[in-house]
């Protein structure tokens, strides 16, 4: 559509004149209230007296698009507002009466545009002048200004990307919003809103479009609602359900993962736990080195534990030094985690100077709570079906003859593959007991980070990671204030992988629980209904200021949202279209 300045600033659509200018809004006075009434002109309906009506403001070099946010009669004029006044026909008013009824209108400034090219831009240093004329905006022109805002600018990479309709301007059903996906996800994306506000359908709509465009998508699905949603639109959607047809090899755990399981205290238990892990790693090392094992047989018990009691300290530290020169990693590689509770007991020995003494019952008492917790963890049926040694995998689920998929190996193959595959990791069967679900997501996130950081050198097509229920996995700090450990894999993905063309999309109902350092990395926010004051305040602190649009948040209906993006010159209220592939909440 070709813009016509004369039609944009049409005198017959004059609403009033700017009387006050601020950074976020302008005030204007109208000659009389008739200009706020409903009328039909040039094939369109106009109503300047309705909130959220769009207006154009005339400037010297730039024009401005605004939206009415407040209308009132001045205090001195309110006594003139009577039934008789509004029942009369316009032409029966005398000039004096017209001047007395002079409504004041507040207009939120949305964007500026060049008066010659009509190219939109953010309002930064250019503002309307006092006295500037204000006109009601044609819905057709508003639509043309707004619907292409997500499209790539000419000359930029990917300008030929296909545009997709995701919804329409809120209150403007005929004004579609079209997006180029690479622009929407340019700097990560956060989808937030209360339960039932439409977050899942919005996420499904975006996943659906990415799959249709041949992008690589990983969905971490804690509740299983996406597990069968996308099978109909693409065959190469691989679904892994941890605890049913897939497992995680616990040898990929780090010490911090183990700390979440064991919950050691900082004083005595942490160093004892680390020593126990290291000693089990030494046992695994000796089992692989037959010649070396003969020299240290007295340190290894029949049940593959390292025994220090009444053994030479010098010989032990020689063995420890040899192992550390071989492997100094902080993972549980070569550790049989089922032996860990007993190994902690073996660490509780008296120091006799040149040798280890008998068992230290006092030290053992300090570690007893940690030992009992770890014993409960590793002996639980949930642990045995979710976290399985890669060297001793057992099939879980109904088909015990089928091969179990290792989630972490699958992720590595997925990232390395050039095929436009899609991977949904269903964590519905992973219980929250002992923080199993949080640990599983952390281990998966760390694997994605490590592989993407090390292997993706020229990833032009991009990888898109969707993390549902993100507030459970991006906590600001541990719930136990005595611990300093935190989940950080997805924080690292958000901070470091954008340059690798990896986009993170988080979906959460509690943005106030997401760390500030993580939210600051996001360039696009899709904000559905929010009612919690803390959540609303958190969003106000991270998105572009627009009190008018953000004021809508508690009143948005299902599927309605406000979009704020570094690639948009304004904060935009949108009604999202329903996805073809609808997620089913808590699907059986």
Coordinates of C-alpha atoms in Angstrom, one line a residue:
X1 CA 0.0 0.0 0.0
X2 CA 1.3 3.4 -0.9
X3 CA 1.1 6.1 1.8
X4 CA -0.4 9.5 1.0
X5 CA 0.6 12.3 3.3
X6 CA -2.5 14.3 2.4
X7 CA -4.8 11.4 3.4
X8 CA -2.9 10.6 6.6
X9 CA -3.2 14.3 7.7
X10 CA -6.7 14.8 6.3
X11 CA -8.3 18.0 7.6
X12 CA -11.7 16.3 7.9
X13 CA -10.2 13.9 10.4
X14 CA -8.8 16.7 12.6
X15 CA -9.1 15.8 16.3
X16 CA -7.3 18.6 18.1
X17 CA -4.0 20.3 18.9
X18 CA -1.1 19.3 21.1
X19 CA -1.0 21.3 24.3
X20 CA 1.6 19.4 26.3
X21 CA 4.5 17.1 25.3
X22 CA 6.3 14.5 27.5
X23 CA 8.6 11.6 26.6
X24 CA 5.7 9.1 26.8
X25 CA 2.6 10.9 25.9
X26 CA 1.0 14.2 24.7
X27 CA -2.1 16.1 25.8
X28 CA -4.3 17.7 23.2
X29 CA -7.4 19.9 23.4
X30 CA -10.3 19.4 21.0
X31 CA -12.3 22.4 19.6
X32 CA -15.5 20.7 20.8
X33 CA -16.8 17.3 21.8
X34 CA -18.2 16.6 18.3
X35 CA -14.8 15.5 17.1
X36 CA -14.9 12.7 19.7
X37 CA -18.2 11.4 18.3
X38 CA -18.8 8.5 16.0
X39 CA -19.0 9.2 12.3
X40 CA -18.4 7.6 8.8
X41 CA -16.0 9.1 6.3
X42 CA -14.4 7.8 3.1
X43 CA -15.6 4.2 3.6
X44 CA -14.4 3.9 7.3
X45 CA -15.9 4.4 10.7
X46 CA -14.1 6.8 13.1
X47 CA -14.7 7.4 16.8
X48 CA -12.3 9.8 18.6
X49 CA -14.1 9.3 21.9
X50 CA -13.0 5.7 22.4
X51 CA -10.0 4.6 24.3
X52 CA -7.3 2.9 22.2
X53 CA -8.3 4.7 19.1
X54 CA -5.3 5.4 16.9
X55 CA -4.2 8.9 15.9
X56 CA -1.6 10.5 13.6
X57 CA 0.3 13.6 14.9
X58 CA 1.8 16.0 12.3
X59 CA 5.4 17.1 12.7
X60 CA 8.0 19.0 10.6
X61 CA 10.2 16.1 9.5
X62 CA 8.5 13.2 11.3
X63 CA 5.0 12.2 11.9
X64 CA 3.9 10.2 14.9
X65 CA 1.5 7.3 15.6
X66 CA -0.3 7.5 18.9
X67 CA -3.2 5.9 20.8
X68 CA -5.8 7.6 23.0
X69 CA -5.4 6.5 26.6
X70 CA -7.5 9.0 28.5
X71 CA -10.3 11.4 27.8
X72 CA -11.9 14.0 30.2
X73 CA -13.7 17.3 30.4
X74 CA -11.9 20.0 32.3
X75 CA -13.2 20.6 35.8
X76 CA -14.7 24.0 34.9
X77 CA -16.6 22.5 32.0
X78 CA -18.2 19.6 33.7
X79 CA -21.1 21.7 34.9
X80 CA -22.0 22.2 31.3
X81 CA -22.2 18.5 30.6
X82 CA -26.0 17.8 30.8
X83 CA -28.5 15.7 28.9
X84 CA -29.8 18.7 27.2
X85 CA -26.3 19.6 25.9
X86 CA -25.8 16.2 24.3
X87 CA -29.3 15.7 23.0
X88 CA -29.1 18.8 20.9
X89 CA -28.0 18.7 17.2
X90 CA -24.5 20.0 16.5
X91 CA -25.6 22.9 14.3
X92 CA -27.8 24.3 17.1
X93 CA -24.8 25.2 19.3
X94 CA -23.5 28.7 19.5
X95 CA -19.8 29.5 19.3
X96 CA -19.6 30.2 23.0
X97 CA -21.0 26.9 24.0
X98 CA -18.7 25.1 21.6
X99 CA -15.7 26.7 23.3
X100 CA -16.9 25.8 26.8
X101 CA -17.0 22.1 26.0
X102 CA -13.4 21.5 25.2
X103 CA -12.4 17.9 26.1
X104 CA -8.8 17.1 27.1
X105 CA -7.4 13.9 25.5
X106 CA -4.2 12.0 26.5
X107 CA -2.4 10.2 23.7
X108 CA 0.3 7.6 24.3
X109 CA 3.2 8.0 21.8
X110 CA 3.8 4.7 20.0
X111 CA 6.3 5.4 17.1
X112 CA 7.6 8.0 14.8
X113 CA 7.8 7.8 11.0
X114 CA 9.6 9.7 8.3
X115 CA 7.2 12.1 6.5
X116 CA 8.7 11.2 3.1
X117 CA 9.5 7.5 3.3
X118 CA 7.0 6.7 6.1
X119 CA 9.6 4.3 7.5
X120 CA 8.7 3.7 11.2
X121 CA 11.3 4.2 14.0
X122 CA 11.5 4.3 17.8
X123 CA 10.7 7.6 19.4
X124 CA 14.1 8.8 20.8
X125 CA 15.0 12.4 20.2
X126 CA 12.2 13.5 17.9
X127 CA 8.8 14.6 19.5
X128 CA 5.7 16.5 18.4
X129 CA 5.6 20.2 18.8
X130 CA 3.1 22.0 21.1
X131 CA 0.4 23.2 18.7
X132 CA 0.9 20.2 16.3
X133 CA -2.3 19.0 14.7
X134 CA -3.7 15.6 15.6
X135 CA -5.8 13.5 13.2
X136 CA -7.9 10.3 13.7
X137 CA -6.1 7.5 11.9
X138 CA -7.4 5.3 9.1
X139 CA -7.5 1.7 10.1
X140 CA -6.1 0.8 6.8
X141 CA -3.1 3.0 7.3
X142 CA -2.6 1.8 10.9
X143 CA -2.6 -1.7 9.6
X144 CA 0.0 -1.0 7.0
X145 CA 2.2 0.6 9.6
X146 CA 1.9 -2.2 12.2
X147 CA 1.6 -5.5 10.3
X148 CA 5.0 -5.3 8.7
X149 CA 6.9 -4.3 11.8
X150 CA 8.4 -7.8 12.4
X151 CA 9.6 -8.1 8.8
X152 CA 13.3 -7.9 8.0
X153 CA 14.6 -4.5 6.9
X154 CA 15.8 -4.3 3.3
X155 CA 19.4 -5.2 2.9
X156 CA 19.6 -7.3 6.0
X157 CA 20.5 -11.0 6.1
X158 CA 17.5 -13.3 5.5
X159 CA 15.3 -10.6 4.0
X160 CA 13.7 -13.2 1.8
X161 CA 12.4 -15.2 4.8
X162 CA 8.8 -16.2 4.6
X163 CA 6.4 -14.1 6.6
X164 CA 3.8 -15.8 8.8
X165 CA 0.5 -14.5 10.2
X166 CA 0.5 -15.0 14.0
X167 CA -2.5 -12.9 14.9
X168 CA -4.1 -9.5 14.6
X169 CA -3.8 -6.1 16.3
X170 CA -5.9 -6.2 19.5
X171 CA -9.2 -4.6 18.6
X172 CA -8.4 -4.5 14.9
X173 CA -9.5 -7.9 13.5
X174 CA -8.7 -6.9 9.9
X175 CA -5.1 -5.9 10.8
X176 CA -2.9 -9.1 10.6
X177 CA 0.5 -9.2 12.2
X178 CA 3.0 -10.9 9.9
X179 CA 6.4 -12.0 11.2
X180 CA 9.8 -13.2 9.8
X181 CA 10.7 -15.8 12.5
X182 CA 14.4 -14.9 12.5
X183 CA 13.5 -11.4 13.5
X184 CA 11.2 -12.5 16.3
X185 CA 13.8 -14.8 17.9
X186 CA 16.8 -12.5 17.2
X187 CA 17.7 -12.1 20.9
X188 CA 15.9 -14.9 22.7
X189 CA 12.2 -14.8 23.5
X190 CA 10.2 -15.0 26.8
X191 CA 6.5 -16.0 26.8
X192 CA 4.9 -15.1 30.2
X193 CA 1.4 -15.1 31.6
X194 CA -0.8 -16.7 34.3
X195 CA -2.1 -20.2 34.0
X196 CA -4.8 -20.4 31.3
X197 CA -3.8 -17.2 29.6
X198 CA -2.8 -18.9 26.4
X199 CA 1.0 -19.3 26.8
X200 CA 1.1 -22.9 25.6
X201 CA -0.9 -22.1 22.5
X202 CA 1.3 -19.2 21.7
X203 CA 4.4 -21.4 22.1
X204 CA 2.8 -24.1 20.0
X205 CA 2.0 -21.6 17.3
X206 CA 5.7 -20.5 17.2
X207 CA 7.0 -24.1 17.3
X208 CA 4.6 -25.0 14.5
X209 CA 5.9 -22.2 12.3
X210 CA 9.6 -23.1 13.0
X211 CA 9.0 -26.7 12.1
X212 CA 7.2 -25.7 8.9
X213 CA 10.2 -23.5 8.0
X214 CA 12.6 -26.4 8.5
X215 CA 14.3 -25.1 11.7
X216 CA 15.8 -27.3 14.3
X217 CA 13.7 -27.2 17.5
X218 CA 14.3 -28.7 20.9
X219 CA 11.3 -28.6 23.3
X220 CA 11.8 -29.4 27.0
X221 CA 8.3 -30.4 28.1
X222 CA 7.9 -30.9 31.9
X223 CA 4.2 -31.8 31.8
X224 CA 4.0 -33.8 28.5
X225 CA 1.5 -31.4 26.9
X226 CA 3.5 -31.1 23.6
X227 CA 4.4 -34.8 23.3
X228 CA 2.0 -35.6 20.5
X229 CA 1.1 -32.1 19.2
X230 CA 3.4 -31.9 16.1
X231 CA 3.4 -35.4 14.6
X232 CA 0.9 -34.4 11.9
X233 CA 2.9 -31.6 10.3
X234 CA 6.3 -33.3 10.1
X235 CA 7.5 -36.9 10.3
X236 CA 10.9 -36.2 11.7
X237 CA 9.7 -35.1 15.2
X238 CA 11.5 -37.3 17.6
X239 CA 9.8 -37.7 21.0
X240 CA 11.7 -39.0 24.0
X241 CA 10.0 -39.6 27.3
X242 CA 12.4 -39.9 30.2
X243 CA 11.6 -42.8 32.4
X244 CA 9.6 -44.5 29.6
X245 CA 11.7 -44.9 26.5
X246 CA 14.7 -42.8 27.5
X247 CA 17.2 -42.3 30.3
X248 CA 19.9 -40.0 31.4
X249 CA 23.4 -41.4 32.2
X250 CA 24.2 -40.2 35.7
X251 CA 27.9 -40.4 34.9
X252 CA 27.3 -37.0 33.3
X253 CA 26.4 -35.5 36.6
X254 CA 28.8 -32.8 38.0
X255 CA 29.5 -32.3 41.7
X256 CA 26.9 -29.6 41.9
X257 CA 24.2 -32.0 40.5
X258 CA 25.2 -34.4 43.2
X259 CA 25.0 -31.6 45.8
X260 CA 21.4 -31.0 44.9
X261 CA 20.7 -34.7 45.5
X262 CA 22.7 -35.0 48.7
X263 CA 22.1 -31.5 50.2
X264 CA 25.4 -31.5 52.1
X265 CA 26.1 -28.8 54.7
X266 CA 29.0 -26.4 53.9
X267 CA 31.0 -27.2 57.0
X268 CA 32.0 -30.9 57.1
X269 CA 29.7 -32.7 54.7
X270 CA 30.8 -31.1 51.4
X271 CA 34.5 -32.0 51.6
X272 CA 33.6 -35.6 52.8
X273 CA 31.2 -36.0 49.8
X274 CA 33.9 -34.8 47.3
X275 CA 36.5 -37.1 48.8
X276 CA 34.0 -40.0 48.5
X277 CA 33.3 -39.3 44.9
X278 CA 37.0 -38.9 44.1
X279 CA 37.8 -42.2 45.8
X280 CA 35.2 -44.1 43.9
X281 CA 36.7 -42.6 40.7
X282 CA 40.0 -44.0 41.8
X283 CA 38.5 -47.4 42.2
X284 CA 37.1 -47.2 38.7
X285 CA 40.5 -46.1 37.5
X286 CA 42.3 -49.0 39.1
X287 CA 39.8 -51.5 37.7
X288 CA 40.8 -50.3 34.2
X289 CA 44.5 -50.6 35.0
X290 CA 45.2 -54.2 35.9
X291 CA 49.0 -53.8 36.4
X292 CA 48.5 -50.8 38.7
X293 CA 45.7 -52.5 40.5
X294 CA 48.0 -55.2 41.9
X295 CA 50.1 -52.5 43.7
X296 CA 47.0 -51.1 45.5
X297 CA 44.9 -54.2 46.0
X298 CA 44.7 -53.6 49.7
X299 CA 42.8 -50.3 49.1
X300 CA 40.0 -51.9 47.3
X301 CA 37.3 -54.0 49.1
X302 CA 35.3 -56.8 47.6
X303 CA 32.3 -54.6 47.0
X304 CA 34.5 -52.1 45.0
X305 CA 34.9 -49.5 47.7
X306 CA 38.1 -47.7 48.6
X307 CA 39.2 -48.5 52.1
X308 CA 41.4 -46.0 54.0
X309 CA 41.1 -47.5 57.5
X310 CA 44.5 -48.4 58.9
X311 CA 46.2 -47.8 55.5
X312 CA 49.3 -45.8 54.6
X313 CA 48.5 -42.1 53.9
X314 CA 51.7 -41.7 51.8
X315 CA 50.7 -44.6 49.5
X316 CA 47.1 -43.3 49.3
X317 CA 48.2 -39.8 48.2
X318 CA 50.6 -41.3 45.6
X319 CA 47.6 -43.1 44.2
X320 CA 45.4 -40.0 44.3
X321 CA 48.1 -37.9 42.6
X322 CA 48.4 -40.5 39.8
X323 CA 44.7 -40.4 39.2
X324 CA 44.4 -36.6 39.2
X325 CA 47.1 -36.4 36.5
X326 CA 44.9 -38.8 34.5
X327 CA 41.5 -37.1 35.1
X328 CA 40.7 -33.9 36.9
X329 CA 37.1 -33.5 35.7
X330 CA 34.2 -32.7 38.0
X331 CA 31.8 -35.3 36.6
X332 CA 30.9 -38.7 38.0
X333 CA 32.6 -40.6 35.2
X334 CA 33.6 -44.1 36.4
X335 CA 31.6 -43.7 39.6
X336 CA 29.1 -46.3 40.7
X337 CA 26.7 -44.0 42.5
X338 CA 25.0 -46.9 44.3
X339 CA 28.3 -47.3 46.3
X340 CA 28.4 -43.6 47.3
X341 CA 26.6 -43.9 50.7
X342 CA 29.0 -46.7 51.9
X343 CA 32.0 -44.8 50.5
X344 CA 31.1 -41.8 52.6
X345 CA 31.2 -44.1 55.7
X346 CA 34.7 -45.2 54.6
X347 CA 35.8 -41.6 54.5
X348 CA 35.1 -41.1 58.2
X349 CA 38.4 -42.3 59.6
X350 CA 40.7 -40.9 62.3
X351 CA 43.9 -39.2 61.1
X352 CA 46.9 -40.8 62.8
X353 CA 49.6 -38.7 61.2
X354 CA 51.4 -41.1 58.8
X355 CA 48.5 -43.4 58.4
X356 CA 44.7 -43.6 58.7
X357 CA 43.3 -44.9 61.9
X358 CA 40.0 -46.5 62.9
X359 CA 36.5 -45.3 62.0
X360 CA 35.7 -41.9 63.3
X361 CA 32.3 -42.3 64.9
X362 CA 31.9 -38.6 65.7
X363 CA 32.6 -37.6 62.1
X364 CA 30.3 -40.4 60.9
X365 CA 27.5 -38.9 63.1
X366 CA 27.9 -35.5 61.4
X367 CA 27.5 -37.2 58.0
X368 CA 24.7 -39.6 58.9
X369 CA 21.8 -37.4 57.6
X370 CA 23.6 -37.0 54.2
X371 CA 24.3 -40.8 54.0
X372 CA 20.6 -41.6 54.7
X373 CA 19.4 -39.1 52.1
X374 CA 21.7 -40.4 49.4
X375 CA 20.8 -44.0 50.3
X376 CA 17.1 -43.1 49.8
X377 CA 17.9 -41.4 46.5
X378 CA 19.9 -44.1 44.8
X379 CA 17.7 -46.9 46.0
X380 CA 14.4 -45.2 44.9
X381 CA 12.6 -46.8 41.9
X382 CA 12.4 -43.3 40.3
X383 CA 16.1 -42.9 40.2
X384 CA 16.7 -46.4 38.8
X385 CA 14.3 -45.6 35.8
X386 CA 15.4 -42.1 35.1
X387 CA 19.2 -42.0 35.9
X388 CA 20.8 -45.1 34.6
X389 CA 24.4 -46.0 34.2
X390 CA 25.3 -46.0 30.5
X391 CA 27.4 -49.1 31.1
X392 CA 24.5 -51.0 32.6
X393 CA 21.3 -49.6 31.0
X394 CA 18.1 -51.5 31.6
X395 CA 15.0 -51.0 29.5
X396 CA 12.2 -49.2 31.3
X397 CA 8.5 -49.1 30.3
X398 CA 6.4 -51.8 28.7
X399 CA 8.6 -52.8 25.8
X400 CA 11.5 -54.3 27.7
X401 CA 13.1 -55.7 24.5
X402 CA 13.4 -52.3 22.8
X403 CA 16.6 -50.3 23.1
X404 CA 16.7 -47.5 25.6
X405 CA 17.6 -44.0 24.2
X406 CA 20.3 -42.1 26.0
X407 CA 18.9 -38.5 26.0
X408 CA 22.4 -36.9 26.1
X409 CA 23.7 -38.9 23.2
X410 CA 20.5 -38.1 21.2
X411 CA 21.0 -34.4 21.9
X412 CA 24.6 -34.6 20.6
X413 CA 23.6 -36.4 17.4
X414 CA 20.7 -33.9 17.0
X415 CA 22.9 -30.8 17.2
X416 CA 25.6 -32.3 14.9
X417 CA 23.0 -33.4 12.3
X418 CA 22.4 -31.1 9.3
X419 CA 18.8 -32.4 8.9
X420 CA 15.9 -30.2 10.0
X421 CA 14.9 -32.5 12.8
X422 CA 12.9 -31.7 15.9
X423 CA 13.2 -33.1 19.3
X424 CA 10.6 -33.1 22.1
X425 CA 11.9 -34.3 25.5
X426 CA 8.9 -35.3 27.6
X427 CA 9.7 -35.0 31.4
X428 CA 6.2 -35.9 32.6
X429 CA 7.3 -39.2 34.1
X430 CA 10.2 -37.5 36.0
X431 CA 9.1 -37.0 39.5
X432 CA 10.0 -33.8 41.4
X433 CA 11.0 -35.8 44.5
X434 CA 14.7 -35.2 45.4
X435 CA 14.7 -32.5 42.7
X436 CA 15.0 -35.2 40.0
X437 CA 13.1 -33.0 37.4
X438 CA 15.2 -29.9 38.0
X439 CA 18.4 -32.0 37.8
X440 CA 17.4 -33.7 34.6
X441 CA 16.7 -30.3 32.9
X442 CA 20.0 -28.9 34.2
X443 CA 22.0 -31.9 32.9
X444 CA 20.2 -31.6 29.5
X445 CA 20.8 -27.9 29.3
X446 CA 24.4 -28.3 30.2
X447 CA 24.8 -30.9 27.4
X448 CA 23.1 -28.5 24.9
X449 CA 25.4 -25.7 26.0
X450 CA 28.6 -27.7 25.7
X451 CA 27.8 -29.3 22.3
X452 CA 26.6 -26.0 20.8
X453 CA 29.5 -24.0 22.1
X454 CA 32.1 -26.4 20.9
X455 CA 30.7 -27.7 17.7
X456 CA 28.6 -25.0 16.1
X457 CA 31.0 -22.9 14.0
X458 CA 28.8 -21.9 11.2
X459 CA 25.2 -22.5 12.3
X460 CA 23.3 -20.5 9.8
X461 CA 20.0 -22.3 10.2
X462 CA 19.7 -21.9 13.9
X463 CA 18.6 -24.0 16.8
X464 CA 15.6 -23.0 18.9
X465 CA 15.2 -24.3 22.4
X466 CA 11.8 -24.0 24.2
X467 CA 11.9 -24.4 28.0
X468 CA 8.4 -24.7 29.5
X469 CA 7.8 -24.0 33.2
X470 CA 11.1 -22.1 33.2
X471 CA 10.5 -20.6 36.7
X472 CA 11.3 -24.1 38.1
X473 CA 14.6 -24.4 36.3
X474 CA 16.0 -20.8 36.3
X475 CA 15.7 -20.0 40.0
X476 CA 17.4 -17.0 41.4
X477 CA 18.9 -19.0 44.2
X478 CA 18.7 -22.3 45.9
X479 CA 15.7 -22.8 48.2
X480 CA 18.1 -23.9 50.9
X481 CA 19.8 -20.6 52.0
X482 CA 22.8 -22.5 53.4
X483 CA 23.8 -23.7 49.9
X484 CA 25.4 -21.6 47.2
X485 CA 24.6 -23.9 44.4
X486 CA 22.2 -22.9 41.6
X487 CA 20.9 -24.1 38.2
X488 CA 22.9 -22.2 35.6
X489 CA 22.9 -24.2 32.3
X490 CA 20.2 -22.2 30.7
X491 CA 21.6 -19.0 32.1
X492 CA 24.8 -19.8 30.2
X493 CA 22.8 -20.6 27.0
X494 CA 21.0 -17.2 27.2
X495 CA 24.2 -15.3 27.8
X496 CA 26.7 -17.1 25.5
X497 CA 25.0 -19.0 22.7
X498 CA 23.2 -16.2 20.8
X499 CA 26.4 -15.6 18.7
X500 CA 26.1 -19.3 17.8
X501 CA 22.6 -18.7 16.4
X502 CA 21.0 -20.6 19.3
X503 CA 17.8 -19.0 20.4
X504 CA 16.2 -19.7 23.8
X505 CA 12.5 -19.4 24.4
X506 CA 11.3 -19.6 28.0
X507 CA 7.7 -20.1 28.9
X508 CA 6.7 -19.1 32.5
X509 CA 3.9 -18.0 34.7
X510 CA 6.2 -16.4 37.3
X511 CA 8.6 -14.0 35.6
X512 CA 9.5 -12.6 39.1
X513 CA 11.3 -15.9 39.8
X514 CA 13.5 -15.6 36.8
X515 CA 17.0 -14.0 37.6
X516 CA 17.5 -10.5 36.4
X517 CA 20.7 -11.5 34.7
X518 CA 18.8 -14.0 32.6
X519 CA 15.8 -11.8 31.7
X520 CA 18.1 -9.0 30.6
X521 CA 19.4 -11.2 27.8
X522 CA 15.9 -11.5 26.2
X523 CA 15.0 -9.2 23.3
X524 CA 11.4 -10.2 22.7
X525 CA 8.7 -10.6 25.4
X526 CA 5.2 -12.0 24.6
X527 CA 3.2 -11.1 27.7
X528 CA -0.2 -12.6 28.3
X529 CA -2.5 -11.9 31.2
X530 CA -0.6 -11.1 34.5
X531 CA -2.2 -10.2 37.8
X532 CA 0.5 -10.7 40.4
X533 CA 2.0 -7.3 41.3
X534 CA 5.6 -8.7 41.6
X535 CA 5.3 -10.3 38.1
X536 CA 4.0 -7.1 36.6
X537 CA 6.7 -5.0 38.2
X538 CA 9.4 -7.4 37.0
X539 CA 8.1 -7.1 33.4
X540 CA 8.0 -3.3 33.7
X541 CA 11.7 -3.3 34.6
X542 CA 12.8 -5.3 31.6
X543 CA 10.6 -4.3 28.7
X544 CA 10.5 -1.0 26.9
X545 CA 8.5 1.6 28.8
X546 CA 4.8 1.7 27.7
X547 CA 2.5 2.3 30.6
X548 CA -0.5 2.2 28.3
X549 CA 0.2 -1.3 26.8
X550 CA 1.5 -2.7 30.1
X551 CA -1.6 -1.4 31.9
X552 CA -3.6 -3.9 29.8
X553 CA -1.9 -6.9 31.4
X554 CA -4.4 -7.7 34.1
X555 CA -7.3 -7.4 31.7
X556 CA -6.1 -9.5 28.7
X557 CA -8.3 -12.3 27.7
X558 CA -7.2 -15.8 26.6
X559 CA -4.8 -15.6 23.6
X560 CA -4.3 -11.9 24.0
X561 CA -0.8 -10.6 24.6
X562 CA 1.4 -7.6 24.5
X563 CA 4.6 -8.0 22.4
X564 CA 7.7 -6.0 23.2
X565 CA 10.8 -6.5 21.1
X566 CA 14.1 -4.9 20.3
X567 CA 13.0 -5.2 16.7
X568 CA 9.8 -3.3 17.2
X569 CA 9.6 0.5 17.5
X570 CA 6.6 0.1 19.9
X571 CA 4.9 -2.2 22.4
X572 CA 2.2 -4.0 20.5
X573 CA -1.1 -5.5 21.8
X574 CA -2.0 -8.6 19.8
X575 CA -4.6 -11.3 19.6
X576 CA -2.8 -14.6 18.7
X577 CA -4.4 -17.0 16.2
X578 CA -4.9 -20.6 17.4
X579 CA -2.2 -23.1 16.4
X580 CA -3.1 -26.0 14.2
X581 CA -1.1 -28.3 16.5
X582 CA -2.7 -27.7 19.9
X583 CA -0.9 -29.0 23.0
X584 CA -2.9 -31.1 25.4
X585 CA -2.4 -30.2 29.0
X586 CA -1.4 -33.2 31.2
X587 CA -2.1 -35.6 28.4
X588 CA -2.3 -39.3 29.4

